[in-house]
mmCIF file of N, CA and C in Angstrom:
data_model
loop_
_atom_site.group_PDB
_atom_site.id
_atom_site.type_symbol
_atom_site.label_atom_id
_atom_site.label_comp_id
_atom_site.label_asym_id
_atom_site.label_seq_id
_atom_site.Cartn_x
_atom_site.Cartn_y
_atom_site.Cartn_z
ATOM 1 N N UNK I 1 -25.511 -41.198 -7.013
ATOM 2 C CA UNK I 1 -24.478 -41.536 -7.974
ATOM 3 C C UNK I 1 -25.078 -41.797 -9.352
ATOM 4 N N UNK I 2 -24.568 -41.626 -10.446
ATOM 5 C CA UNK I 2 -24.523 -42.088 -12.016
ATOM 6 C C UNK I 2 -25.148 -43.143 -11.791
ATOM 7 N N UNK I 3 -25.273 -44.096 -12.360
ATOM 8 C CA UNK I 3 -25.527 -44.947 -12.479
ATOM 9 C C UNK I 3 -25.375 -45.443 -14.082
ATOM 10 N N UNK I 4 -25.547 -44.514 -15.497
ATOM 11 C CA UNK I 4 -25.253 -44.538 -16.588
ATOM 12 C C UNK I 4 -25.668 -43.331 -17.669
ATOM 13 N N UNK I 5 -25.033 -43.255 -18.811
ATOM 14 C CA UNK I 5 -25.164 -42.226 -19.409
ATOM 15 C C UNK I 5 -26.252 -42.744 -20.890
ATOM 16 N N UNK I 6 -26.692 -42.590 -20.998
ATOM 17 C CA UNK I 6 -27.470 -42.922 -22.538
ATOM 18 C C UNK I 6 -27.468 -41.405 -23.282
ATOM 19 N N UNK I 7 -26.455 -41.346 -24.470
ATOM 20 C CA UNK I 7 -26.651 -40.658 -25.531
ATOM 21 C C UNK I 7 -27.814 -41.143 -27.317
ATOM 22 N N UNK I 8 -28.870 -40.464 -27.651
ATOM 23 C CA UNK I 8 -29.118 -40.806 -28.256
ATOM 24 C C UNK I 8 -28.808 -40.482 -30.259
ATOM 25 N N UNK I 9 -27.844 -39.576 -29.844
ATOM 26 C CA UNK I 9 -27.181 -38.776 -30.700
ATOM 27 C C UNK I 9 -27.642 -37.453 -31.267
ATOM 28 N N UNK I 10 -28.606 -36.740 -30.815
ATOM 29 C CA UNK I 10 -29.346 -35.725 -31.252
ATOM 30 C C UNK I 10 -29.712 -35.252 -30.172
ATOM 31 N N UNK I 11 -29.272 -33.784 -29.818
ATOM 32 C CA UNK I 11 -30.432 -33.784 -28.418
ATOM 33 C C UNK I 11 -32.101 -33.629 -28.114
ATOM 34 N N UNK I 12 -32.594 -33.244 -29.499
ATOM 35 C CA UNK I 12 -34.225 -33.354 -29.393
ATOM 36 C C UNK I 12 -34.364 -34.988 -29.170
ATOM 37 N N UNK I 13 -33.579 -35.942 -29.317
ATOM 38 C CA UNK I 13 -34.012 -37.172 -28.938
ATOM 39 C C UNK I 13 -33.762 -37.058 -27.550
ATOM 40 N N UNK I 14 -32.632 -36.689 -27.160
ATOM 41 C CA UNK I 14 -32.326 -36.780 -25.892
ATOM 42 C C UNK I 14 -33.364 -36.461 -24.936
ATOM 43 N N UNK I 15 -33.685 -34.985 -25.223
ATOM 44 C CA UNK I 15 -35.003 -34.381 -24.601
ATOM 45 C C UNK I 15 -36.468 -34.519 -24.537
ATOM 46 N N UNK I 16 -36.846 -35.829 -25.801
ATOM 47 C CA UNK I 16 -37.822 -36.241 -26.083
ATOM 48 C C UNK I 16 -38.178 -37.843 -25.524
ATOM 49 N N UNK I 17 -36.667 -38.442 -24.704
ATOM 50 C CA UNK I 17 -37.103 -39.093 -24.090
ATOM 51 C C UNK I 17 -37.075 -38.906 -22.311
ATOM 52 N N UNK I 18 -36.843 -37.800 -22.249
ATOM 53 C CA UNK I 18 -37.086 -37.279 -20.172
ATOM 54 C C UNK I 18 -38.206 -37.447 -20.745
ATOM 55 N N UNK I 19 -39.322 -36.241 -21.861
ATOM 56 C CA UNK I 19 -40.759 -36.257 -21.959
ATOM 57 C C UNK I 19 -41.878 -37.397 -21.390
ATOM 58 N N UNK I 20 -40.962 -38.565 -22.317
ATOM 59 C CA UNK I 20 -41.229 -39.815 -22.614
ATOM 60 C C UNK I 20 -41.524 -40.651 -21.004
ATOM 61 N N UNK I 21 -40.492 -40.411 -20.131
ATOM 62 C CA UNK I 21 -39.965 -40.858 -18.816
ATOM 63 C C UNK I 21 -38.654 -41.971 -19.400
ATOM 64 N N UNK I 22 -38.432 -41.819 -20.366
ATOM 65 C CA UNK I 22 -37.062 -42.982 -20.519
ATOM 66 C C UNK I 22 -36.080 -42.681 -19.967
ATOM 67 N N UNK I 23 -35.692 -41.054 -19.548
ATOM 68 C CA UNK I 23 -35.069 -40.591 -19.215
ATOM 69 C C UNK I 23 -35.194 -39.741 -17.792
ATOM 70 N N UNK I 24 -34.036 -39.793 -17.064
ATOM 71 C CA UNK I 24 -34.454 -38.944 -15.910
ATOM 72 C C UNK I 24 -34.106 -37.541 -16.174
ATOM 73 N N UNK I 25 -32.938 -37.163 -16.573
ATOM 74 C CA UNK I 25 -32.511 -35.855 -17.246
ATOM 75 C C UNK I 25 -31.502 -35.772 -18.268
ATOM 76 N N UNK I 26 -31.345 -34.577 -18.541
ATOM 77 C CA UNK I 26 -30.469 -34.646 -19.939
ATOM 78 C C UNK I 26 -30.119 -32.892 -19.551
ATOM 79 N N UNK I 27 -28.565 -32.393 -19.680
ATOM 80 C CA UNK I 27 -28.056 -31.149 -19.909
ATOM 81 C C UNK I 27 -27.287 -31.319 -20.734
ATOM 82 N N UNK I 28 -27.311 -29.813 -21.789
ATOM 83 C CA UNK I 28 -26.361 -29.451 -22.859
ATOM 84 C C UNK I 28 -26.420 -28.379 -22.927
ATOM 85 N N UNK I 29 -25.057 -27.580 -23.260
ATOM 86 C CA UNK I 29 -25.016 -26.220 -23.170
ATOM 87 C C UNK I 29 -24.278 -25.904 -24.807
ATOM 88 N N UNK I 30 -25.190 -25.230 -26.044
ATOM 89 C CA UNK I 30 -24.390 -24.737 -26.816
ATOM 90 C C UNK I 30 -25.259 -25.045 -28.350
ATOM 91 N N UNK I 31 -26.392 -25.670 -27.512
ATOM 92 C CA UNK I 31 -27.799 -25.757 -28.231
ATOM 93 C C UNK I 31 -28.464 -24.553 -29.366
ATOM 94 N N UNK I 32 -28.928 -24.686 -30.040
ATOM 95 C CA UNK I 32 -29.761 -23.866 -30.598
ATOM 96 C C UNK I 32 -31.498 -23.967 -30.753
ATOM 97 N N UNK I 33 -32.469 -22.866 -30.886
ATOM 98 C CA UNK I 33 -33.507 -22.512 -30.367
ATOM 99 C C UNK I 33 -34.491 -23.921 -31.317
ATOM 100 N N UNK I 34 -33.805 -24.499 -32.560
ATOM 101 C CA UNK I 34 -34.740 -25.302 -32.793
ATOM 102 C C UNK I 34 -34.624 -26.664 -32.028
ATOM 103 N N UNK I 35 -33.123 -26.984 -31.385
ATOM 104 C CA UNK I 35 -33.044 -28.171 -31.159
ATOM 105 C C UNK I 35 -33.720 -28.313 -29.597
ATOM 106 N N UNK I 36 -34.462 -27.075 -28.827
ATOM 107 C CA UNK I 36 -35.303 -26.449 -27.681
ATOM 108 C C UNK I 36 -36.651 -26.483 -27.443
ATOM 109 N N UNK I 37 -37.480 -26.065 -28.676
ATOM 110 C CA UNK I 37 -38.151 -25.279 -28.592
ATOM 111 C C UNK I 37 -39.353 -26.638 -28.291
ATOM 112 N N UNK I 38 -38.880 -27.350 -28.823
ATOM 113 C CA UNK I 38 -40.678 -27.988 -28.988
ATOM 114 C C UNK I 38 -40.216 -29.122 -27.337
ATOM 115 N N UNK I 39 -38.897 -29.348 -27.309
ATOM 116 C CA UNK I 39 -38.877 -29.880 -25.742
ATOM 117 C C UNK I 39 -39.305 -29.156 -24.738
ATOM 118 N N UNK I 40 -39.053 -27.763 -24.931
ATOM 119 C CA UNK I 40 -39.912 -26.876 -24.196
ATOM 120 C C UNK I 40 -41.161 -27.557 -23.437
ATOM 121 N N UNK I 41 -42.193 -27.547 -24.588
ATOM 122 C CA UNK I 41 -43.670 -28.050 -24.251
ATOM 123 C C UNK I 41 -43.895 -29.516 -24.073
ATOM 124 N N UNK I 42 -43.165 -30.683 -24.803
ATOM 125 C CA UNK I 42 -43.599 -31.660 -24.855
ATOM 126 C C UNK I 42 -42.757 -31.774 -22.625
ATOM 127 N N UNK I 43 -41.919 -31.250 -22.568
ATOM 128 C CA UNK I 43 -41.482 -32.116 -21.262
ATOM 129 C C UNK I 43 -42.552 -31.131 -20.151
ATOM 130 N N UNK I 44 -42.869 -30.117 -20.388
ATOM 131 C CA UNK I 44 -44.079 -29.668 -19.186
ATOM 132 C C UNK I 44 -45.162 -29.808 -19.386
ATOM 133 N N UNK I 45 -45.508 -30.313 -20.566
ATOM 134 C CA UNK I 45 -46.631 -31.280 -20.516
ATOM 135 C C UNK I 45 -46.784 -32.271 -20.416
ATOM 136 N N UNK I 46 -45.254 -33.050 -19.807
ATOM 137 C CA UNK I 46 -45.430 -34.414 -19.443
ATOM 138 C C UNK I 46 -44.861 -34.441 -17.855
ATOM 139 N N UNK I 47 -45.042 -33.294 -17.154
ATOM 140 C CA UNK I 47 -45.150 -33.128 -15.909
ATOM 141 C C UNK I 47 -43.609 -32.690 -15.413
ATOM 142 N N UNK I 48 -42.476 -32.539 -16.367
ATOM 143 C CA UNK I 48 -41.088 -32.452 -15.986
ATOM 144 C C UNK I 48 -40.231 -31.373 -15.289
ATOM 145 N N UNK I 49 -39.414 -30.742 -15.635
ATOM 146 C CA UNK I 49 -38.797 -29.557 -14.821
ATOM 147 C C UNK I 49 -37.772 -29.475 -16.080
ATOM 148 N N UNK I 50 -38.062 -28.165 -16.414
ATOM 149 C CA UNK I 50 -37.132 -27.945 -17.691
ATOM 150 C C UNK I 50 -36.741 -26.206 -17.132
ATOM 151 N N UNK I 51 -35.139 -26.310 -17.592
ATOM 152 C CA UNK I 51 -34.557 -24.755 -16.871
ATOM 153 C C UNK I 51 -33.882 -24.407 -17.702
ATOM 154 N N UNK I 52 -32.627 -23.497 -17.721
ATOM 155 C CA UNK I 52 -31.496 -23.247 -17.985
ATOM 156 C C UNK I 52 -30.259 -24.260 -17.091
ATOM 157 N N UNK I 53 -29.160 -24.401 -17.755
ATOM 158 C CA UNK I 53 -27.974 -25.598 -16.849
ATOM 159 C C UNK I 53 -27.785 -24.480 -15.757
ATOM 160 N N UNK I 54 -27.342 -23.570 -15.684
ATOM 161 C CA UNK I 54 -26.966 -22.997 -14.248
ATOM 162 C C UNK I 54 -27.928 -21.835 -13.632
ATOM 163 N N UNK I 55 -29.283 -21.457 -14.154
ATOM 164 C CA UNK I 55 -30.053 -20.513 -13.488
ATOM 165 C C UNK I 55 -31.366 -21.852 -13.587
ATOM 166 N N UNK I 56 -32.333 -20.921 -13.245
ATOM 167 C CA UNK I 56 -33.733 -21.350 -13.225
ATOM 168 C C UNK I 56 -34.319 -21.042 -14.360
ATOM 169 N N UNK I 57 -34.324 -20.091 -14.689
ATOM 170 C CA UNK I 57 -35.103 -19.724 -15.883
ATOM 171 C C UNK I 57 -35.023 -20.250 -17.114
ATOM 172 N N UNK I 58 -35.609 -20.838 -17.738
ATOM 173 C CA UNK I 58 -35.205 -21.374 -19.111
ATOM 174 C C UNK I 58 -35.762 -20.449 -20.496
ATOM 175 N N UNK I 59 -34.647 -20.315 -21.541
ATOM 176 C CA UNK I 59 -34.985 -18.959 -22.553
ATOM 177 C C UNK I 59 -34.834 -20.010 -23.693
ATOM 178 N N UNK I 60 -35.594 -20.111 -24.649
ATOM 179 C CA UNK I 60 -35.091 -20.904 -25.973
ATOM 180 C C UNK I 60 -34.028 -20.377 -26.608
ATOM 181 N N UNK I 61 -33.725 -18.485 -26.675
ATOM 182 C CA UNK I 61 -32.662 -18.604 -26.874
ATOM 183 C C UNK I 61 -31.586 -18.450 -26.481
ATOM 184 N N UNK I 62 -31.212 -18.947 -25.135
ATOM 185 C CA UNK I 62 -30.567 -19.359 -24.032
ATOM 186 C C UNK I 62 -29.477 -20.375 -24.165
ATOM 187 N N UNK I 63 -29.234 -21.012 -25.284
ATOM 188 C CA UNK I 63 -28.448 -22.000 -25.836
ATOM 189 C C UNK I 63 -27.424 -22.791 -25.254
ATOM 190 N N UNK I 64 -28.676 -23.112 -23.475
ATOM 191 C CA UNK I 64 -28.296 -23.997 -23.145
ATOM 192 C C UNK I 64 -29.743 -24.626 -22.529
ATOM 193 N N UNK I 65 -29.812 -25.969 -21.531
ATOM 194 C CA UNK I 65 -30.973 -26.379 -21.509
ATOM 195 C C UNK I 65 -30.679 -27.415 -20.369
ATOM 196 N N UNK I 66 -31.826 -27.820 -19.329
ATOM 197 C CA UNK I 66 -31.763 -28.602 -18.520
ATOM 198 C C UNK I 66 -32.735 -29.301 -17.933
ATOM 199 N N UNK I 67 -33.414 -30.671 -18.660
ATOM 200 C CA UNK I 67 -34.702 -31.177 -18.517
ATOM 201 C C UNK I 67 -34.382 -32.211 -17.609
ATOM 202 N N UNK I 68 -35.383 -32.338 -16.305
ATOM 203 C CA UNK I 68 -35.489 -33.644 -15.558
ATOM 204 C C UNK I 68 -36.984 -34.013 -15.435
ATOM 205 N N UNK I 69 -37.219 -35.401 -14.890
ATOM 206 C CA UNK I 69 -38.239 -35.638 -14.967
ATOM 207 C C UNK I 69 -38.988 -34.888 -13.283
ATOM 208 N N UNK I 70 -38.043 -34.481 -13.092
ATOM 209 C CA UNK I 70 -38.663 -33.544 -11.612
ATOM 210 C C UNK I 70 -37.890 -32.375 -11.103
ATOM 211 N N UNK I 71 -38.092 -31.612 -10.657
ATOM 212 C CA UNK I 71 -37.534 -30.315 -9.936
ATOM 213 C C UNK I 71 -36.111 -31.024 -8.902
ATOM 214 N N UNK I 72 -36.322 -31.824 -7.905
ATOM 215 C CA UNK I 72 -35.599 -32.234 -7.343
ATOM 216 C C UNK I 72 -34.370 -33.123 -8.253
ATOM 217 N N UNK I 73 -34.172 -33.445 -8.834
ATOM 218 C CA UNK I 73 -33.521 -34.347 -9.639
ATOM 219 C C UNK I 73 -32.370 -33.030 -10.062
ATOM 220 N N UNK I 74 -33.366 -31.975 -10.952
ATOM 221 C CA UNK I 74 -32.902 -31.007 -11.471
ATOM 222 C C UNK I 74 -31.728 -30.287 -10.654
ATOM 223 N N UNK I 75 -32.657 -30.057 -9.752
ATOM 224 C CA UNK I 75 -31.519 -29.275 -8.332
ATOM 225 C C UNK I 75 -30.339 -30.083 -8.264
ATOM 226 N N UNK I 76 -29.893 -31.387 -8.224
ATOM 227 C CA UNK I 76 -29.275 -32.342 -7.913
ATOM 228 C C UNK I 76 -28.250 -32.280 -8.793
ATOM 229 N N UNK I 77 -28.546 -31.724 -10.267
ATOM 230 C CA UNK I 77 -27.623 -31.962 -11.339
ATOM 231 C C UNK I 77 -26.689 -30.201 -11.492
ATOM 232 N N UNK I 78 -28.088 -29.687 -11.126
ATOM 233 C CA UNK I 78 -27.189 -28.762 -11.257
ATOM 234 C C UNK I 78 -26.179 -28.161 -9.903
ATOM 235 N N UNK I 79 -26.345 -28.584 -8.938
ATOM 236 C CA UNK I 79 -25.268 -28.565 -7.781
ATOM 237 C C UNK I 79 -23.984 -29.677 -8.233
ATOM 238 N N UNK I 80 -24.174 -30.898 -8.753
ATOM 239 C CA UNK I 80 -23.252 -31.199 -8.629
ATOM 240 C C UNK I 80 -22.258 -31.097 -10.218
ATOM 241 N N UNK I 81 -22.662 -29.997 -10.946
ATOM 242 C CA UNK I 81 -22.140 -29.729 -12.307
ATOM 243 C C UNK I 81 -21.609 -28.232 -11.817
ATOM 244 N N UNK I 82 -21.884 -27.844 -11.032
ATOM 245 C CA UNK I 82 -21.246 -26.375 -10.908
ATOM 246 C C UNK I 82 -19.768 -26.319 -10.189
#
């Protein structure tokens, strides 16, 4: 279950704190490639699971996005968002 939502009003913040671990995940669909690109690297270099919201593959310009702090988490969000 939820437990709570934390918006930080930007989504590179959003995505810069899964990196961080403040966060467990964060999806948004409608993004653009700058507000992506550098969450890209900072969250798989901080060990995370970053995709597309409804495939696996993640494209920067894909302009949508789906970072957790683990693969399993990930799976979790996106089954129960579809």
């Amino acid at each position: 279950p939820v437990q709570g939502i934390r918006a930080l009003g930007a989504a590179t913040m959003n995505l810069a704190s899964v990196a961080r671990g403040t966060s467990e995940a964060f999806f948004e669909k409608g993004l653009h490639s700058w507000d992506m690109a550098a969450a890209d690297i900072l969250i798989r270099e901080a060990g995370g699971h970053i995709s597309a919201v409804y495939a696996e593959e993640f494209a920067v310009g894909g302009r949508e996005i789906l970072a957790a702090c683990n693969a399993d988490i990930a799976d979790a969000i996106r089954k129960a968002i579809k």
